[in-house]
mmCIF file of C-alpha atoms in Angstrom:
data_model
loop_
_atom_site.group_PDB
_atom_site.id
_atom_site.type_symbol
_atom_site.label_atom_id
_atom_site.label_comp_id
_atom_site.label_asym_id
_atom_site.label_seq_id
_atom_site.Cartn_x
_atom_site.Cartn_y
_atom_site.Cartn_z
ATOM 1 C CA CYS A 29 162.595 -106.330 84.980
ATOM 2 C CA ILE A 30 163.787 -109.286 87.071
ATOM 3 C CA GLN A 31 165.993 -107.222 89.383
ATOM 4 C CA GLU A 32 164.442 -108.727 92.521
ATOM 5 C CA LEU A 33 165.147 -112.268 91.297
ATOM 6 C CA SER A 34 168.652 -111.632 90.006
ATOM 7 C CA GLN A 35 171.852 -112.868 91.611
ATOM 8 C CA TYR A 36 173.212 -109.408 90.837
ATOM 9 C CA PRO A 37 170.293 -107.042 91.565
ATOM 10 C CA HIS A 38 172.441 -103.940 91.089
ATOM 11 C CA GLU A 39 172.727 -104.822 87.385
ATOM 12 C CA VAL A 40 168.951 -104.287 86.851
ATOM 13 C CA GLU A 41 168.381 -107.202 84.486
ATOM 14 C CA TYR A 42 165.500 -107.459 82.040
ATOM 15 C CA LEU A 43 164.043 -110.690 80.657
ATOM 16 C CA TRP A 44 162.879 -110.763 77.052
ATOM 17 C CA VAL A 45 160.186 -113.208 75.963
ATOM 18 C CA PRO A 46 161.206 -116.013 73.537
ATOM 19 C CA PHE A 47 161.208 -115.255 69.809
ATOM 20 C CA SER A 48 161.230 -111.506 70.407
ATOM 21 C CA PHE A 49 163.849 -111.081 67.676
ATOM 22 C CA ILE A 50 165.667 -108.232 69.379
ATOM 23 C CA ALA A 51 167.215 -106.050 66.667
ATOM 24 C CA PRO A 52 169.716 -103.146 66.908
ATOM 25 C CA ASP A 53 168.009 -99.751 66.841
ATOM 26 C CA GLY A 54 170.833 -97.272 66.413
ATOM 27 C CA PRO A 55 174.612 -97.014 66.726
ATOM 28 C CA ALA A 56 176.409 -98.475 69.735
ATOM 29 C CA SER A 57 178.133 -96.172 72.220
ATOM 30 C CA VAL A 58 180.670 -96.579 75.003
ATOM 31 C CA GLN A 59 179.684 -95.216 78.418
ATOM 32 C CA LEU A 60 181.207 -95.029 81.868
ATOM 33 C CA VAL A 61 178.770 -96.672 84.262
ATOM 34 C CA THR A 62 178.821 -96.453 88.057
ATOM 35 C CA THR A 63 177.022 -99.144 90.099
ATOM 36 C CA GLY A 64 177.413 -98.706 93.816
ATOM 37 C CA ARG A 65 181.124 -98.336 94.510
ATOM 38 C CA GLU A 66 182.217 -99.738 91.179
ATOM 39 C CA GLU A 67 182.808 -98.071 87.867
ATOM 40 C CA GLY A 68 183.193 -99.638 84.448
ATOM 41 C CA VAL A 69 183.167 -99.001 80.750
ATOM 42 C CA VAL A 70 180.111 -100.511 79.061
ATOM 43 C CA THR A 71 179.194 -100.746 75.404
ATOM 44 C CA MET A 72 175.549 -99.676 75.091
ATOM 45 C CA VAL A 73 173.540 -101.027 72.158
ATOM 46 C CA PRO A 74 169.998 -99.645 71.686
ATOM 47 C CA VAL A 75 167.559 -102.379 70.648
ATOM 48 C CA ARG A 76 163.919 -102.874 69.786
ATOM 49 C CA ILE A 77 161.565 -105.852 69.620
ATOM 50 C CA ASN A 78 161.219 -106.854 65.980
ATOM 51 C CA ALA A 79 158.480 -109.488 66.326
ATOM 52 C CA ASN A 80 156.249 -111.403 68.704
ATOM 53 C CA LEU A 81 154.492 -108.366 70.131
ATOM 54 C CA LYS A 82 151.783 -110.688 71.414
ATOM 55 C CA VAL A 83 152.912 -113.993 72.859
ATOM 56 C CA GLU A 84 150.295 -116.736 72.697
ATOM 57 C CA THR A 85 149.654 -118.903 75.703
ATOM 58 C CA ILE A 86 149.962 -122.687 75.531
ATOM 59 C CA GLU A 87 146.163 -122.917 75.470
ATOM 60 C CA GLU A 88 145.981 -120.491 72.533
ATOM 61 C CA LEU A 89 148.654 -122.392 70.605
ATOM 62 C CA ILE A 90 146.861 -125.727 71.040
ATOM 63 C CA GLY A 91 143.506 -124.120 70.231
ATOM 64 C CA GLY A 92 145.008 -122.755 67.025
ATOM 65 C CA LYS A 93 146.246 -126.239 66.149
ATOM 66 C CA LYS A 94 142.718 -127.596 66.478
ATOM 67 C CA GLN A 95 141.243 -124.759 64.426
ATOM 68 C CA ARG A 96 143.758 -125.261 61.612
ATOM 69 C CA HIS A 97 142.981 -128.977 61.553
ATOM 70 C CA LEU A 98 139.243 -128.346 61.293
ATOM 71 C CA GLU A 99 139.712 -125.767 58.534
ATOM 72 C CA THR A 100 141.863 -128.229 56.583
ATOM 73 C CA PHE A 101 139.227 -130.929 57.096
ATOM 74 C CA LYS A 102 136.508 -128.556 55.867
ATOM 75 C CA TYR A 103 138.481 -127.745 52.722
ATOM 76 C CA GLN A 104 139.158 -131.454 52.106
ATOM 77 C CA ASN A 105 135.449 -132.248 52.374
ATOM 78 C CA LEU A 106 134.573 -129.525 49.869
ATOM 79 C CA GLU A 107 137.148 -130.856 47.416
ATOM 80 C CA THR A 108 135.974 -134.428 48.002
ATOM 81 C CA GLU A 109 132.370 -133.467 47.223
ATOM 82 C CA ARG A 110 133.484 -131.885 43.948
ATOM 83 C CA GLU A 111 135.479 -134.985 43.058
ATOM 84 C CA LEU A 112 132.545 -137.275 43.845
ATOM 85 C CA GLN A 113 130.340 -135.277 41.511
ATOM 86 C CA ARG A 114 133.039 -135.270 38.838
ATOM 87 C CA LEU A 115 133.363 -139.059 39.056
ATOM 88 C CA ALA A 116 129.598 -139.499 38.812
ATOM 89 C CA ASP A 117 129.350 -137.207 35.792
ATOM 90 C CA LYS A 118 132.330 -138.745 34.003
ATOM 91 C CA ALA A 119 131.055 -142.298 34.488
ATOM 92 C CA LYS A 120 127.498 -141.376 33.458
ATOM 93 C CA ALA A 121 126.266 -142.679 36.783
ATOM 94 C CA LYS A 122 122.591 -142.494 35.792
ATOM 95 C CA LYS A 123 123.150 -145.123 33.110
ATOM 96 C CA ARG A 124 125.344 -147.141 35.477
ATOM 97 C CA LEU A 125 122.442 -147.192 37.927
ATOM 98 C CA GLU A 126 120.210 -148.917 35.368
ATOM 99 C CA ARG A 127 122.305 -152.064 35.819
ATOM 100 C CA ASP A 128 121.383 -152.282 39.514
ATOM 101 C CA THR A 129 118.456 -154.632 40.027
ATOM 102 C CA PHE A 130 118.153 -153.635 43.705
ATOM 103 C CA ARG A 131 117.911 -149.896 43.246
ATOM 104 C CA THR A 132 114.408 -149.887 44.742
ATOM 105 C CA ASP A 133 113.161 -151.540 47.920
ATOM 106 C CA ARG A 134 110.365 -151.341 50.454
ATOM 107 C CA LEU A 135 111.409 -148.773 53.042
ATOM 108 C CA LYS A 136 110.316 -150.829 56.053
ATOM 109 C CA GLY A 137 112.021 -153.951 54.762
ATOM 110 C CA TRP A 138 115.241 -152.064 54.075
ATOM 111 C CA LEU A 139 115.263 -150.523 57.548
ATOM 112 C CA ASP A 140 114.381 -153.840 59.208
ATOM 113 C CA SER A 141 117.321 -155.483 57.461
ATOM 114 C CA GLY A 142 119.798 -152.981 58.871
ATOM 115 C CA GLY A 143 119.408 -149.904 56.684
ATOM 116 C CA ASP A 144 119.882 -146.497 58.281
ATOM 117 C CA MET A 145 117.281 -143.789 57.775
ATOM 118 C CA ASN A 146 120.028 -141.167 58.187
ATOM 119 C CA ASN A 147 121.591 -142.383 54.937
ATOM 120 C CA LEU A 148 118.477 -141.522 52.926
ATOM 121 C CA SER A 149 117.378 -138.202 51.488
ATOM 122 C CA PRO A 150 113.678 -137.206 51.440
ATOM 123 C CA ASP A 151 113.556 -137.304 47.644
ATOM 124 C CA MET A 152 114.536 -140.994 47.735
ATOM 125 C CA ILE A 153 111.353 -141.999 49.628
ATOM 126 C CA SER A 154 107.873 -142.225 48.105
ATOM 127 C CA ASP A 155 104.825 -144.353 48.988
ATOM 128 C CA GLN A 156 106.813 -146.371 51.536
ATOM 129 C CA MET A 157 109.354 -147.253 48.856
ATOM 130 C CA VAL A 158 112.968 -146.181 48.699
ATOM 131 C CA THR A 159 114.714 -145.531 45.396
ATOM 132 C CA PHE A 160 118.485 -145.283 45.499
ATOM 133 C CA THR A 161 120.046 -142.686 43.215
ATOM 134 C CA GLU A 162 123.562 -141.649 42.309
ATOM 135 C CA ALA A 163 122.861 -138.178 43.741
ATOM 136 C CA GLY A 164 121.672 -139.797 46.955
ATOM 137 C CA LEU A 165 124.883 -141.807 47.151
ATOM 138 C CA VAL A 166 126.967 -138.651 46.745
ATOM 139 C CA ARG A 167 125.032 -136.933 49.545
ATOM 140 C CA LYS A 168 125.371 -139.971 51.811
ATOM 141 C CA LEU A 169 129.143 -140.102 51.317
ATOM 142 C CA VAL A 170 129.485 -136.356 51.912
ATOM 143 C CA ARG A 171 127.498 -136.674 55.150
ATOM 144 C CA GLU A 172 129.817 -139.461 56.292
ATOM 145 C CA ALA A 173 132.864 -137.260 55.805
ATOM 146 C CA GLU A 174 131.222 -134.314 57.545
ATOM 147 C CA ALA A 175 130.214 -136.532 60.485
ATOM 148 C CA VAL A 176 133.867 -137.390 61.095
ATOM 149 C CA ARG A 177 134.823 -133.708 60.962
ATOM 150 C CA SER A 178 132.031 -132.867 63.419
ATOM 151 C CA ARG A 179 133.338 -135.527 65.788
ATOM 152 C CA HIS A 180 136.809 -133.998 65.593
ATOM 153 C CA ALA A 181 135.295 -130.578 66.323
ATOM 154 C CA GLY A 182 133.646 -131.963 69.445
ATOM 155 C CA LEU A 183 136.901 -133.258 70.890
ATOM 156 C CA PRO A 184 138.502 -131.247 73.711
ATOM 157 C CA THR A 185 141.451 -129.070 72.804
ATOM 158 C CA ASP A 186 143.736 -131.345 74.820
ATOM 159 C CA ALA A 187 143.153 -134.095 72.269
ATOM 160 C CA TYR A 188 145.269 -132.070 69.825
ATOM 161 C CA HIS A 189 148.157 -131.560 72.257
ATOM 162 C CA ALA A 190 149.982 -134.910 72.206
ATOM 163 C CA GLU A 191 151.774 -135.491 68.906
ATOM 164 C CA ALA A 192 150.608 -139.106 68.639
ATOM 165 C CA GLY A 193 146.966 -138.109 69.156
ATOM 166 C CA TYR A 194 147.211 -135.278 66.653
ATOM 167 C CA ARG A 195 148.816 -137.529 64.039
ATOM 168 C CA ALA A 196 145.990 -140.034 64.541
ATOM 169 C CA LEU A 197 143.388 -137.329 63.880
ATOM 170 C CA VAL A 198 145.179 -136.211 60.721
ATOM 171 C CA GLY A 199 145.401 -139.843 59.607
ATOM 172 C CA GLU A 200 141.668 -140.333 60.137
ATOM 173 C CA MET A 201 140.941 -137.175 58.167
ATOM 174 C CA LEU A 202 142.993 -138.401 55.206
ATOM 175 C CA LEU A 203 141.495 -141.894 55.398
ATOM 176 C CA THR A 204 137.984 -140.419 55.414
ATOM 177 C CA GLY A 205 138.610 -138.502 52.199
ATOM 178 C CA ALA A 206 140.150 -141.531 50.498
ATOM 179 C CA ALA A 207 137.371 -143.853 51.681
ATOM 180 C CA VAL A 208 134.416 -141.895 50.301
ATOM 181 C CA LEU A 209 136.127 -141.613 46.911
ATOM 182 C CA SER A 210 136.927 -145.337 46.940
ATOM 183 C CA ALA A 211 133.279 -146.119 47.622
ATOM 184 C CA MET A 212 132.171 -144.175 44.558
ATOM 185 C CA ARG A 213 134.885 -145.680 42.345
ATOM 186 C CA PHE A 214 134.028 -149.177 43.600
ATOM 187 C CA TRP A 215 130.380 -148.807 42.604
ATOM 188 C CA ILE A 216 131.233 -147.269 39.221
ATOM 189 C CA GLU A 217 133.922 -149.784 38.256
ATOM 190 C CA ASP A 218 132.465 -153.051 39.560
ATOM 191 C CA LYS A 219 129.249 -153.721 37.662
ATOM 192 C CA ASN A 220 128.390 -156.560 40.069
ATOM 193 C CA MET A 221 128.112 -154.193 43.028
ATOM 194 C CA GLN A 222 124.682 -152.785 43.833
ATOM 195 C CA ILE A 223 124.198 -149.192 44.950
ATOM 196 C CA GLU A 224 122.146 -150.503 47.877
ATOM 197 C CA PHE A 225 125.356 -151.975 49.357
ATOM 198 C CA PHE A 226 127.022 -148.551 49.469
ATOM 199 C CA MET A 227 123.932 -146.905 50.925
ATOM 200 C CA ARG A 228 123.922 -149.456 53.736
ATOM 201 C CA ARG A 229 127.626 -149.933 54.511
ATOM 202 C CA SER A 230 130.257 -147.482 55.664
ATOM 203 C CA SER A 231 132.674 -145.951 53.196
ATOM 204 C CA ILE A 232 135.564 -147.368 55.251
ATOM 205 C CA GLU A 233 134.331 -150.915 54.618
ATOM 206 C CA ALA A 234 133.860 -150.137 50.928
ATOM 207 C CA HIS A 235 137.351 -148.621 50.815
ATOM 208 C CA TYR A 236 139.107 -151.734 52.057
ATOM 209 C CA ARG A 237 137.025 -154.020 49.845
ATOM 210 C CA TYR A 238 137.923 -151.820 46.884
ATOM 211 C CA LEU A 239 141.629 -152.013 47.750
ATOM 212 C CA ALA A 240 141.343 -155.801 47.958
ATOM 213 C CA LEU A 241 139.722 -155.817 44.520
ATOM 214 C CA LEU A 242 142.576 -153.758 43.079
ATOM 215 C CA TRP A 243 145.138 -155.987 44.766
ATOM 216 C CA ARG A 244 143.612 -159.108 43.197
ATOM 217 C CA GLY A 245 143.980 -157.333 39.874
#
């Protein structure tokens, strides 16, 4: 009731929250109403709230936006991992790997030349040597995609409020999914590319180099 704030307090006004979807709840009736010294005929319509029994705050709405984005990103990463494995299986990646002359390297030398230990799996390392595998490449690409999602999860809720910022996050999510798939396709399709390149470089770099290759025809 907003009677105390009303210009006409004797009317006893009520304020309904937005999107309440007030619906009729019975037949209308005509009544004689007396307010102070005045009398009048009023049509009375019984109503009920049809929706929005719990109104979310601005903070809850923005928080929900972030959560939906992260859930979508999670689903995309799961689908991307399946597609990476499908591409590897279809292309018989194990045989493709036999063409790579640099599929093994000394671990120390590879790290000293800019390689990242985080891109390697334990099963790829033995006797201070690193052996690159198609399964290791899939895992590395999946970790890249998940790292971007984790960064999005660590952003404050306010980062999802402005439309431009939110669109940028969605764009990065879509680019991430496209990039890791491009990296796998690039290695499979270009027999001159070594798997070591994709284990060392980011999928974004591989993505744009792959697009340039397609553009050149």
